Tab-separated table of C-alpha atoms and ligand atoms in Angstrom:
chain	number	residue	atom	x	y	z
W	1	UNK	CA	105.650	125.078	136.472
W	2	UNK	CA	109.155	123.885	137.185
W	3	UNK	CA	110.408	120.876	135.270
W	4	UNK	CA	110.740	117.765	137.415
W	5	UNK	CA	111.240	114.418	135.736
W	6	UNK	CA	112.091	111.057	137.190
W	7	UNK	CA	113.622	107.732	136.348
W	8	UNK	CA	112.029	104.966	138.391
W	9	UNK	CA	113.828	101.638	138.023
W	10	UNK	CA	112.788	98.492	139.857
W	11	UNK	CA	115.868	96.888	141.410
W	12	UNK	CA	114.950	93.439	140.178
W	13	UNK	CA	117.795	92.958	137.717
W	14	UNK	CA	120.513	94.616	135.743
W	15	UNK	CA	119.874	97.964	134.004
W	16	UNK	CA	118.486	97.141	130.569
W	17	UNK	CA	119.514	99.421	127.737
W	18	UNK	CA	115.854	100.219	127.066
W	19	UNK	CA	115.591	101.554	130.606
W	20	UNK	CA	118.944	103.288	130.275
W	21	UNK	CA	117.517	105.135	127.279
W	22	UNK	CA	114.478	106.134	129.364
W	23	UNK	CA	116.830	107.449	132.049
W	24	UNK	CA	118.811	109.297	129.394
W	25	UNK	CA	115.756	110.950	127.796
W	26	UNK	CA	114.611	112.119	131.235
W	27	UNK	CA	118.080	113.399	132.076
W	28	UNK	CA	118.391	115.215	128.742
W	29	UNK	CA	114.967	116.758	129.177
W	30	UNK	CA	115.801	117.949	132.699
W	31	UNK	CA	119.108	119.438	131.603
W	32	UNK	CA	117.602	121.028	128.503
W	33	UNK	CA	114.943	122.792	130.568
W	34	UNK	CA	117.005	123.585	133.649
W	35	UNK	CA	114.876	121.113	135.590
W	36	UNK	CA	115.373	118.456	138.227
W	37	UNK	CA	116.178	114.818	137.488
W	38	UNK	CA	114.886	112.495	140.214
W	39	UNK	CA	115.948	108.914	140.786
W	40	UNK	CA	113.249	106.867	142.496
W	41	UNK	CA	113.759	103.235	143.403
W	42	UNK	CA	110.596	101.174	142.933
W	43	UNK	CA	111.351	98.343	145.298
W	44	UNK	CA	107.932	97.339	146.585
W	45	UNK	CA	108.176	93.863	145.080
W	46	UNK	CA	109.787	92.334	148.143
W	47	UNK	CA	110.601	89.027	146.546
W	48	UNK	CA	112.322	90.277	143.448
W	49	UNK	CA	113.947	93.513	144.671
W	50	UNK	CA	117.530	93.288	145.898
W	51	UNK	CA	119.865	95.961	147.265
W	52	UNK	CA	122.699	94.695	145.065
W	53	UNK	CA	120.615	95.349	141.940
W	54	UNK	CA	119.916	98.865	143.204
W	55	UNK	CA	123.643	99.409	143.761
W	56	UNK	CA	124.464	98.127	140.287
W	57	UNK	CA	121.807	100.336	138.638
W	58	UNK	CA	123.159	103.437	140.394
W	59	UNK	CA	126.663	102.474	139.348
W	60	UNK	CA	125.613	101.998	135.703
W	61	UNK	CA	123.820	105.379	135.670
W	62	UNK	CA	126.902	107.086	137.097
W	63	UNK	CA	129.073	105.360	134.530
W	64	UNK	CA	126.801	106.678	131.783
W	65	UNK	CA	127.250	110.181	133.213
W	66	UNK	CA	123.591	110.576	134.208
W	67	UNK	CA	123.850	112.167	137.651
W	68	UNK	CA	120.579	112.772	139.516
W	69	UNK	CA	119.601	115.797	141.563
W	70	UNK	CA	117.363	113.964	144.018
W	71	UNK	CA	117.578	110.297	144.891
W	72	UNK	CA	118.101	107.664	147.567
W	73	UNK	CA	121.764	108.471	148.124
W	74	UNK	CA	121.723	112.248	147.613
W	75	UNK	CA	118.388	112.995	149.285
W	76	UNK	CA	116.175	115.926	148.307
W	77	UNK	CA	113.084	117.740	149.486
W	78	UNK	CA	110.532	115.139	148.370
W	79	UNK	CA	112.064	111.982	149.792
W	80	UNK	CA	112.429	109.289	150.773
W	81	UNK	CA	113.301	108.110	147.265
W	82	UNK	CA	112.963	104.396	147.862
W	83	UNK	CA	109.361	103.207	147.734
W	84	UNK	CA	109.952	100.683	150.510
W	85	UNK	CA	110.583	103.702	152.768
W	86	UNK	CA	107.344	105.425	151.758
W	87	UNK	CA	104.849	102.832	152.973
W	88	UNK	CA	103.242	105.262	155.445
W	89	UNK	CA	102.450	107.651	152.631
W	90	UNK	CA	100.722	104.919	150.628
W	91	UNK	CA	98.870	103.719	153.706
W	92	UNK	CA	97.467	107.162	154.448
W	93	UNK	CA	96.415	107.613	150.808
W	94	UNK	CA	94.628	104.238	150.931
W	95	UNK	CA	92.922	105.144	154.211
W	96	UNK	CA	91.643	108.331	152.659
W	97	UNK	CA	90.358	106.493	149.590
W	98	UNK	CA	88.762	103.813	151.800
W	99	UNK	CA	87.002	106.470	153.846
W	100	UNK	CA	85.720	108.056	150.647
W	101	UNK	CA	84.597	104.707	149.232
W	102	UNK	CA	86.915	104.976	146.209
W	103	UNK	CA	88.741	101.744	146.948
W	104	UNK	CA	87.455	98.526	148.498
W	105	UNK	CA	88.654	95.266	149.999
W	106	UNK	CA	88.602	92.222	147.770
W	107	UNK	CA	88.749	88.738	149.246
W	108	UNK	CA	88.929	86.771	146.015
W	109	UNK	CA	91.683	84.176	146.329
W	110	UNK	CA	94.134	83.609	143.461
W	111	UNK	CA	92.259	80.375	142.697
W	112	UNK	CA	88.888	82.139	142.572
W	113	UNK	CA	90.381	84.778	140.272
W	114	UNK	CA	91.711	82.058	138.004
W	115	UNK	CA	88.239	80.498	137.766
W	116	UNK	CA	86.798	83.939	136.900
W	117	UNK	CA	89.483	84.407	134.273
W	118	UNK	CA	88.818	81.072	132.571
W	119	UNK	CA	85.109	81.598	132.717
W	120	UNK	CA	85.399	84.973	130.983
W	121	UNK	CA	87.724	83.556	128.360
W	122	UNK	CA	85.242	80.760	127.667
W	123	UNK	CA	82.538	83.399	127.171
W	124	UNK	CA	84.751	85.308	124.788
W	125	UNK	CA	85.145	88.392	126.989
W	126	UNK	CA	88.477	89.912	128.051
W	127	UNK	CA	89.890	88.144	131.107
W	128	UNK	CA	89.876	90.540	133.994
W	129	UNK	CA	88.585	91.002	137.507
W	130	UNK	CA	84.799	91.304	137.409
W	131	UNK	CA	84.391	93.608	140.421
W	132	UNK	CA	82.386	91.157	142.514
W	133	UNK	CA	83.727	92.385	145.898
W	134	UNK	CA	82.815	95.975	145.090
W	135	UNK	CA	79.320	95.512	146.460
W	136	UNK	CA	80.170	93.647	149.676
W	137	UNK	CA	78.377	95.106	152.684
W	138	UNK	CA	80.588	97.149	154.986
W	139	UNK	CA	79.919	95.099	158.112
W	140	UNK	CA	80.619	91.841	156.260
W	141	UNK	CA	83.932	93.282	155.091
W	142	UNK	CA	84.742	94.319	158.638
W	143	UNK	CA	83.949	90.873	160.046
W	144	UNK	CA	85.966	89.053	157.407
W	145	UNK	CA	88.880	91.425	158.001
W	146	UNK	CA	88.640	90.954	161.768
W	147	UNK	CA	88.658	87.211	161.246
W	148	UNK	CA	92.022	87.658	159.539
W	149	UNK	CA	90.883	86.747	156.025
W	150	UNK	CA	93.500	87.918	153.503
W	151	UNK	CA	92.341	90.800	151.343
W	152	UNK	CA	93.753	93.112	148.743
W	153	UNK	CA	92.525	96.671	148.233
W	154	UNK	CA	91.212	97.523	144.771
W	155	UNK	CA	90.595	100.842	143.118
W	156	UNK	CA	87.099	101.416	141.879
W	157	UNK	CA	87.874	102.450	138.367
W	158	UNK	CA	85.694	105.356	137.241
W	159	UNK	CA	83.704	104.371	134.179
W	160	UNK	CA	84.353	107.585	132.302
W	161	UNK	CA	86.525	108.285	129.282
W	162	UNK	CA	90.121	109.088	130.139
W	163	UNK	CA	92.377	110.957	127.761
W	164	UNK	CA	96.114	110.666	128.110
W	165	UNK	CA	97.588	113.848	126.635
W	166	UNK	CA	100.775	112.275	125.385
W	167	UNK	CA	103.608	114.494	124.194
W	168	UNK	CA	104.899	111.855	121.762
W	169	UNK	CA	101.760	110.051	120.638
W	170	UNK	CA	99.222	112.854	120.894
W	171	UNK	CA	95.958	112.304	122.780
W	172	UNK	CA	95.276	108.650	123.551
W	173	UNK	CA	91.765	107.771	124.693
W	174	UNK	CA	90.709	105.038	127.073
W	175	UNK	CA	87.368	103.979	128.461
W	176	UNK	CA	87.326	103.471	132.210
W	177	UNK	CA	84.791	100.712	131.636
W	178	UNK	CA	87.425	98.762	129.689
W	179	UNK	CA	89.793	98.851	132.645
W	180	UNK	CA	89.285	96.641	135.651
W	181	UNK	CA	89.406	97.546	139.325
W	182	UNK	CA	93.120	97.059	139.780
W	183	UNK	CA	94.899	96.300	143.017
W	184	UNK	CA	96.342	99.222	144.959
W	185	UNK	CA	97.437	97.339	148.065
W	186	UNK	CA	98.495	93.700	148.009
W	187	UNK	CA	97.437	91.271	150.748
W	188	UNK	CA	100.827	91.746	152.445
W	189	UNK	CA	100.169	95.489	152.680
W	190	UNK	CA	102.657	96.534	150.006
W	191	UNK	CA	101.435	98.915	147.314
W	192	UNK	CA	101.084	97.877	143.683
W	193	UNK	CA	103.245	99.538	141.043
W	194	UNK	CA	100.360	101.607	139.627
W	195	UNK	CA	99.351	102.928	143.015
W	196	UNK	CA	102.819	103.729	144.323
W	197	UNK	CA	103.862	105.326	141.024
W	198	UNK	CA	100.713	107.480	140.886
W	199	UNK	CA	101.094	108.624	144.490
W	200	UNK	CA	104.804	109.315	144.121
W	201	UNK	CA	104.583	111.142	140.824
W	202	UNK	CA	102.129	113.524	142.451
W	203	UNK	CA	103.817	113.801	145.857
W	204	UNK	CA	107.220	114.295	144.268
W	205	UNK	CA	105.678	116.984	142.048
W	206	UNK	CA	106.845	115.277	138.886
W	207	UNK	CA	105.829	117.516	135.997
W	208	UNK	CA	106.413	115.065	133.156
W	209	UNK	CA	106.762	111.276	133.014
W	210	UNK	CA	108.904	110.063	130.130
W	211	UNK	CA	108.858	106.275	129.902
W	212	UNK	CA	108.546	103.329	127.560
W	213	UNK	CA	105.222	102.892	125.799
W	214	UNK	CA	104.830	99.477	127.410
W	215	UNK	CA	103.463	101.559	130.304
W	216	UNK	CA	100.866	103.407	128.240
W	217	UNK	CA	98.057	101.116	129.416
W	218	UNK	CA	98.956	101.942	133.033
W	219	UNK	CA	98.663	105.656	132.516
W	220	UNK	CA	94.847	106.030	132.568
W	221	UNK	CA	94.864	104.038	135.804
W	222	UNK	CA	97.496	106.268	137.349
W	223	UNK	CA	95.703	109.394	136.134
W	224	UNK	CA	92.379	108.187	137.552
W	225	UNK	CA	94.021	107.432	140.886
W	226	UNK	CA	95.655	110.832	141.067
W	227	UNK	CA	92.300	112.411	140.226
W	228	UNK	CA	90.511	110.448	142.935
W	229	UNK	CA	93.040	111.765	145.462
W	230	UNK	CA	92.384	115.278	144.226
W	231	UNK	CA	95.813	115.644	142.734
W	232	UNK	CA	96.869	116.913	139.330
W	233	UNK	CA	98.651	114.098	137.456
W	234	UNK	CA	101.870	114.886	135.600
W	235	UNK	CA	102.039	115.084	131.832
W	236	UNK	CA	103.243	112.033	129.922
W	237	UNK	CA	105.513	111.143	127.030
W	238	UNK	CA	105.571	107.484	126.037
W	239	UNK	CA	108.554	106.530	123.974
W	240	UNK	CA	108.375	103.575	121.551
W	241	UNK	CA	110.322	100.554	122.709
W	242	UNK	CA	113.599	99.315	121.315
W	243	UNK	CA	113.379	96.231	119.126
W	244	UNK	CA	116.040	93.839	117.913
W	245	UNK	CA	117.320	93.926	114.328
W	246	UNK	CA	114.655	91.311	113.472
W	247	UNK	CA	111.864	93.640	114.645
W	248	UNK	CA	111.041	91.583	117.739
W	249	UNK	CA	111.007	93.217	121.194
W	250	UNK	CA	114.465	93.184	122.686
W	251	UNK	CA	115.437	90.057	124.564
W	252	UNK	CA	118.507	88.058	125.569
W	253	UNK	CA	118.713	86.421	122.182
W	254	UNK	CA	119.605	89.788	120.657
W	255	UNK	CA	122.967	89.694	122.442
W	256	UNK	CA	124.081	92.361	124.892
W	257	UNK	CA	120.946	94.020	126.283
W	258	UNK	CA	122.168	95.394	129.598
W	259	UNK	CA	124.422	98.344	130.326
W	260	UNK	CA	126.653	96.031	132.374
W	261	UNK	CA	127.236	93.764	129.368
W	262	UNK	CA	128.229	96.727	127.215
W	263	UNK	CA	130.483	98.056	129.975
W	264	UNK	CA	132.176	94.710	130.333
W	265	UNK	CA	132.577	94.604	126.552
W	266	UNK	CA	134.631	97.815	126.738
W	267	UNK	CA	132.167	100.247	125.112
W	268	UNK	CA	132.820	103.888	126.000
W	269	UNK	CA	129.974	105.410	128.050
W	270	UNK	CA	129.894	108.515	125.842
W	271	UNK	CA	129.441	106.256	122.804
W	272	UNK	CA	126.645	104.306	124.456
W	273	UNK	CA	124.725	107.433	125.494
W	274	UNK	CA	125.216	108.973	122.059
W	275	UNK	CA	123.942	105.810	120.416
W	276	UNK	CA	121.012	105.430	122.830
W	277	UNK	CA	120.000	109.067	122.392
W	278	UNK	CA	119.650	108.484	118.666
W	279	UNK	CA	117.594	105.336	119.185
W	280	UNK	CA	114.214	106.920	118.763
W	281	UNK	CA	115.262	110.569	118.723
W	282	UNK	CA	116.873	112.483	115.878
W	283	UNK	CA	118.831	115.721	116.093
W	284	UNK	CA	117.841	118.690	113.913
W	285	UNK	CA	118.922	118.229	110.280
W	286	UNK	CA	122.513	119.047	109.501
W	287	UNK	CA	123.865	118.251	112.966
W	288	UNK	CA	126.817	115.958	113.367
W	289	UNK	CA	125.522	112.716	114.851
W	290	UNK	CA	128.557	112.263	117.064
W	291	UNK	CA	127.741	114.244	120.198
W	292	UNK	CA	128.647	114.403	123.846
W	293	UNK	CA	126.109	114.728	126.653
W	294	UNK	CA	126.187	118.548	126.881
W	295	UNK	CA	125.549	118.827	123.134
W	296	UNK	CA	122.779	116.242	123.277
W	297	UNK	CA	121.102	118.048	126.140
W	298	UNK	CA	121.197	121.325	124.228
W	299	UNK	CA	119.410	119.759	121.259
W	300	UNK	CA	117.057	117.243	122.838
W	301	UNK	CA	113.357	117.835	122.192
W	302	UNK	CA	110.408	115.480	122.521
W	303	UNK	CA	109.014	116.738	119.202
W	304	UNK	CA	111.775	114.809	117.451
W	305	UNK	CA	111.141	111.520	119.236
W	306	UNK	CA	109.924	108.957	116.736
W	307	UNK	CA	106.567	107.254	117.050
W	308	UNK	CA	107.918	104.022	115.594
W	309	UNK	CA	109.953	101.476	117.556
W	310	UNK	CA	113.698	101.897	117.277
W	311	UNK	CA	115.887	99.007	116.161
W	312	UNK	CA	119.001	97.971	117.960
W	313	UNK	CA	121.989	97.869	115.659
W	314	UNK	CA	125.239	96.684	117.291
W	315	UNK	CA	127.264	97.763	114.252
W	316	UNK	CA	126.040	101.317	114.579
W	317	UNK	CA	126.952	101.281	118.255
W	318	UNK	CA	130.436	100.020	117.320
W	319	UNK	CA	130.691	102.905	114.849
W	320	UNK	CA	129.846	105.449	117.567
W	321	UNK	CA	132.353	103.749	119.822
W	322	UNK	CA	135.102	104.225	117.221
W	323	UNK	CA	134.144	107.866	116.693
W	324	UNK	CA	134.293	108.620	120.404
W	325	UNK	CA	137.494	106.651	120.808
W	326	UNK	CA	139.127	108.809	118.159
W	327	UNK	CA	137.980	112.002	119.878
W	328	UNK	CA	138.728	110.909	123.434
W	329	UNK	CA	141.624	112.500	125.299
W	330	UNK	CA	144.670	110.316	125.871
W	331	UNK	CA	144.580	111.071	129.618
W	332	UNK	CA	140.907	110.098	129.823
W	333	UNK	CA	141.563	106.806	128.044
W	334	UNK	CA	144.545	106.013	130.274
W	335	UNK	CA	142.335	106.535	133.321
W	336	UNK	CA	139.671	104.249	131.841
W	337	UNK	CA	142.189	101.575	130.979
W	338	UNK	CA	143.590	101.767	134.491
W	339	UNK	CA	147.176	101.573	133.178
W	340	UNK	CA	150.031	103.570	134.759
W	341	UNK	CA	150.228	107.021	133.147
W	342	UNK	CA	153.844	106.622	132.032
W	343	UNK	CA	155.300	108.286	128.946
W	344	UNK	CA	155.213	104.863	127.307
W	345	UNK	CA	151.489	104.262	127.881
W	346	UNK	CA	150.741	107.845	126.918
W	347	UNK	CA	152.467	107.352	123.572
W	348	UNK	CA	150.881	103.926	123.134
W	349	UNK	CA	147.346	105.177	123.736
W	350	UNK	CA	147.983	108.180	121.520
W	351	UNK	CA	149.059	105.934	118.642
W	352	UNK	CA	146.404	103.299	119.182
W	353	UNK	CA	143.236	105.293	119.793
W	354	UNK	CA	143.164	106.774	116.302
W	355	UNK	CA	142.569	103.447	114.584
W	356	UNK	CA	141.415	101.083	117.328
W	357	UNK	CA	137.972	99.593	117.065
W	358	UNK	CA	137.406	99.537	120.812
W	359	UNK	CA	138.869	100.219	124.224
W	360	UNK	CA	139.391	96.465	124.625
W	361	UNK	CA	141.492	96.438	121.494
W	362	UNK	CA	143.675	99.233	122.922
W	363	UNK	CA	143.970	97.339	126.189
W	364	UNK	CA	145.036	94.185	124.329
W	365	UNK	CA	147.605	96.093	122.269
W	366	UNK	CA	149.034	97.873	125.309
W	367	UNK	CA	149.413	94.471	126.945
W	368	UNK	CA	151.567	93.278	124.026
W	369	UNK	CA	154.140	96.001	124.757
W	370	UNK	CA	155.493	93.957	127.640
W	371	UNK	CA	158.186	91.392	126.872
W	372	UNK	CA	157.538	87.682	126.794
W	373	UNK	CA	160.215	84.990	127.012
W	374	UNK	CA	161.723	84.287	123.676
W	375	UNK	CA	164.797	83.135	121.877
W	376	UNK	CA	166.244	85.092	119.000
W	377	UNK	CA	167.561	83.100	116.059
W	378	UNK	CA	171.200	83.928	115.390
W	379	UNK	CA	170.184	85.139	111.923
W	380	UNK	CA	168.395	88.032	113.629
W	381	UNK	CA	171.356	89.343	115.580
W	382	UNK	CA	172.663	91.203	112.559
W	383	UNK	CA	169.427	93.165	112.322
W	384	UNK	CA	169.332	93.898	116.052
W	385	UNK	CA	172.900	95.132	115.966
W	386	UNK	CA	172.150	97.345	112.968
W	387	UNK	CA	169.303	98.983	114.881
W	388	UNK	CA	171.583	99.495	117.900
W	389	UNK	CA	173.928	101.395	115.639
W	390	UNK	CA	171.188	103.483	114.061
W	391	UNK	CA	169.245	104.504	117.200
W	392	UNK	CA	169.064	108.274	117.627
W	393	UNK	CA	169.023	109.693	121.174
W	394	UNK	CA	165.369	110.759	120.820
W	395	UNK	CA	162.410	109.574	118.728
W	396	UNK	CA	159.654	112.177	118.688
W	397	UNK	CA	157.276	110.785	116.072
W	398	UNK	CA	156.341	107.550	114.355
W	399	UNK	CA	157.554	109.077	111.065
W	400	UNK	CA	160.989	109.578	112.571
W	401	UNK	CA	160.910	105.937	113.740
W	402	UNK	CA	160.046	104.825	110.169
W	403	UNK	CA	163.050	106.707	108.806
W	404	UNK	CA	165.333	104.938	111.298
W	405	UNK	CA	163.937	101.588	110.157
W	406	UNK	CA	164.368	102.465	106.495
W	407	UNK	CA	167.998	103.305	107.165
W	408	UNK	CA	168.518	99.929	108.885
W	409	UNK	CA	166.815	98.116	105.992
W	410	UNK	CA	168.864	99.756	103.270
W	411	UNK	CA	172.076	99.332	105.242
W	412	UNK	CA	171.465	95.571	105.477
W	413	UNK	CA	169.948	95.084	102.034
W	414	UNK	CA	167.512	92.536	103.455
W	415	UNK	CA	163.794	92.233	102.587
W	416	UNK	CA	161.722	94.622	104.770
W	417	UNK	CA	159.571	91.768	106.052
W	418	UNK	CA	162.587	89.920	107.494
W	419	UNK	CA	163.933	93.064	109.114
W	420	UNK	CA	160.606	93.837	110.795
W	421	UNK	CA	160.100	90.280	111.924
W	422	UNK	CA	163.530	90.134	113.573
W	423	UNK	CA	163.032	93.495	115.267
W	424	UNK	CA	159.567	92.740	116.574
W	425	UNK	CA	160.835	89.504	117.996
W	426	UNK	CA	163.863	91.197	119.552
W	427	UNK	CA	161.814	94.013	121.051
W	428	UNK	CA	158.803	92.114	122.411
W	429	UNK	CA	159.491	88.409	122.019
W	430	UNK	CA	156.373	88.196	119.856
W	431	UNK	CA	155.842	87.174	116.244
W	432	UNK	CA	152.912	89.522	115.765
W	433	UNK	CA	151.839	92.868	117.076
W	434	UNK	CA	152.118	96.563	116.453
W	435	UNK	CA	154.042	97.963	113.486
W	436	UNK	CA	157.727	98.160	114.459
W	437	UNK	CA	157.834	101.922	113.787
W	438	UNK	CA	155.030	102.368	116.345
W	439	UNK	CA	156.943	100.177	118.780
W	440	UNK	CA	160.098	102.282	118.423
W	441	UNK	CA	158.180	105.470	119.003
W	442	UNK	CA	156.214	104.097	121.952
W	443	UNK	CA	159.108	102.386	123.736
W	444	UNK	CA	161.599	105.188	123.120
W	445	UNK	CA	165.345	104.787	122.412
W	446	UNK	CA	166.386	103.921	126.000
W	447	UNK	CA	163.919	101.082	126.393
W	448	UNK	CA	164.609	99.892	122.835
W	449	UNK	CA	168.312	99.833	123.625
W	450	UNK	CA	167.704	97.907	126.840
W	451	UNK	CA	165.617	95.303	125.035
W	452	UNK	CA	168.072	94.995	122.164
W	453	UNK	CA	170.947	94.452	124.617
W	454	UNK	CA	168.962	91.772	126.382
W	455	UNK	CA	168.018	90.040	123.139
W	456	UNK	CA	171.603	90.144	121.894
W	457	UNK	CA	173.021	88.757	125.124
W	458	UNK	CA	170.421	85.963	125.032
W	459	UNK	CA	171.324	85.162	121.423
W	460	UNK	CA	175.009	85.114	122.389
W	461	UNK	CA	174.345	82.676	125.274
W	462	UNK	CA	172.271	80.423	123.072
W	463	UNK	CA	174.810	80.527	120.247
W	464	UNK	CA	177.542	79.197	122.559
V	501	LIG	N1	109.460	100.651	137.939
V	501	LIG	C1	108.844	100.777	136.646
V	501	LIG	C2	109.682	100.039	135.629
V	501	LIG	O1	110.855	99.805	135.881
V	501	LIG	C3	108.759	102.232	136.291
V	501	LIG	C4	107.786	102.557	135.261
V	501	LIG	C5	107.482	104.036	135.241
V	501	LIG	O2	108.357	104.770	134.760
V	501	LIG	O3	106.461	104.437	135.708
V	501	LIG	O4	109.178	99.646	134.600
């Protein structure tokens, strides 16, 4: 059977990193097995779904490098890939189930359901729908429907034992009798999540569903539905959720929890995917933990997905970010920073990326290379002049720049700190910033000369 996996986000908000990890595991699995990665948009919740959230989710996935083979924008043989465009398919599946008596109309109002719920709680039994509309006579149902009474359609849950053969957790058993007759079609005619997902996973020939284990309780329902339609359900792998450092399920109070927040914070996408891949999955022993997507996809295997929840650790993410920053190509970083690819920025990024803690730090340092308005104290002019005299025509390395500075220092016999302070001020107008040797190397002799001339002429004007 060919490998077809899917990521099925609901466009009701920003892409959460837990969901990004689900997308990543599916992508890695597809790539590892030469399979197909499908993107399906689950937008049947009309009130909460918004096109701008869908756009942002697609953008975040692209940024992470997780391209899909079939999806709403790229198409594919099993489309459409937006559930709101598949309503006819759900309708015909419901009609078939209605004709076969496997689903039924339920007229219980939200208020009546609430009374049922409280009543069950008071009796100490689990609060759930008690199935009272299951036995309504067919002609009564027809008359109430014709009279325009709102109704949902519910699935008559088989009472048998259902085993979810889970590739992470092993077999998980459920009793159909513990599960209520859940809604397949809402009163407004839109399908419920469980129904649409079950239909789509089968119709899109999904071979394996990898998703968070918060969906485990839905799986016997989806399997039963597929079975009642005569379809083979996919296989499943439920991955433990991500928790905060305090062990609680991830929420806003744990800081950045969306991909967009990490993006805005300047994290490199390759660092985020590397970090997310290792949240709940471990590479074979002896492998370097710092990996790019192709390496991850060569190694990824569900057998090494942990059964325990993973814990979010921002410091570990920052560590991966530094590792990837160090390994990134200068050209790639320049493109990400969106700075002009001049010789100066090339040298700056080359110097900075080896020690920087983040892309934002590089961006901030590059910004300090520009000049700000300043006045040079007359005491500094001596130092600036000495550098003018010592500038070689070319500076090829930072080491060479250090030697030039040493020569200036020993020629003047001044403390190193004073020399550097005067030069930094003369070259950038700033009191603080990059080491002066780095500045000399990055700016190059011509630009250094231009700045020194300017500083000296300013000092001369002020001294008058
Ligand atoms: N739309 C569901 C969600 O975002 C998908 C769950 C699933 O993978 O089946 O949680």
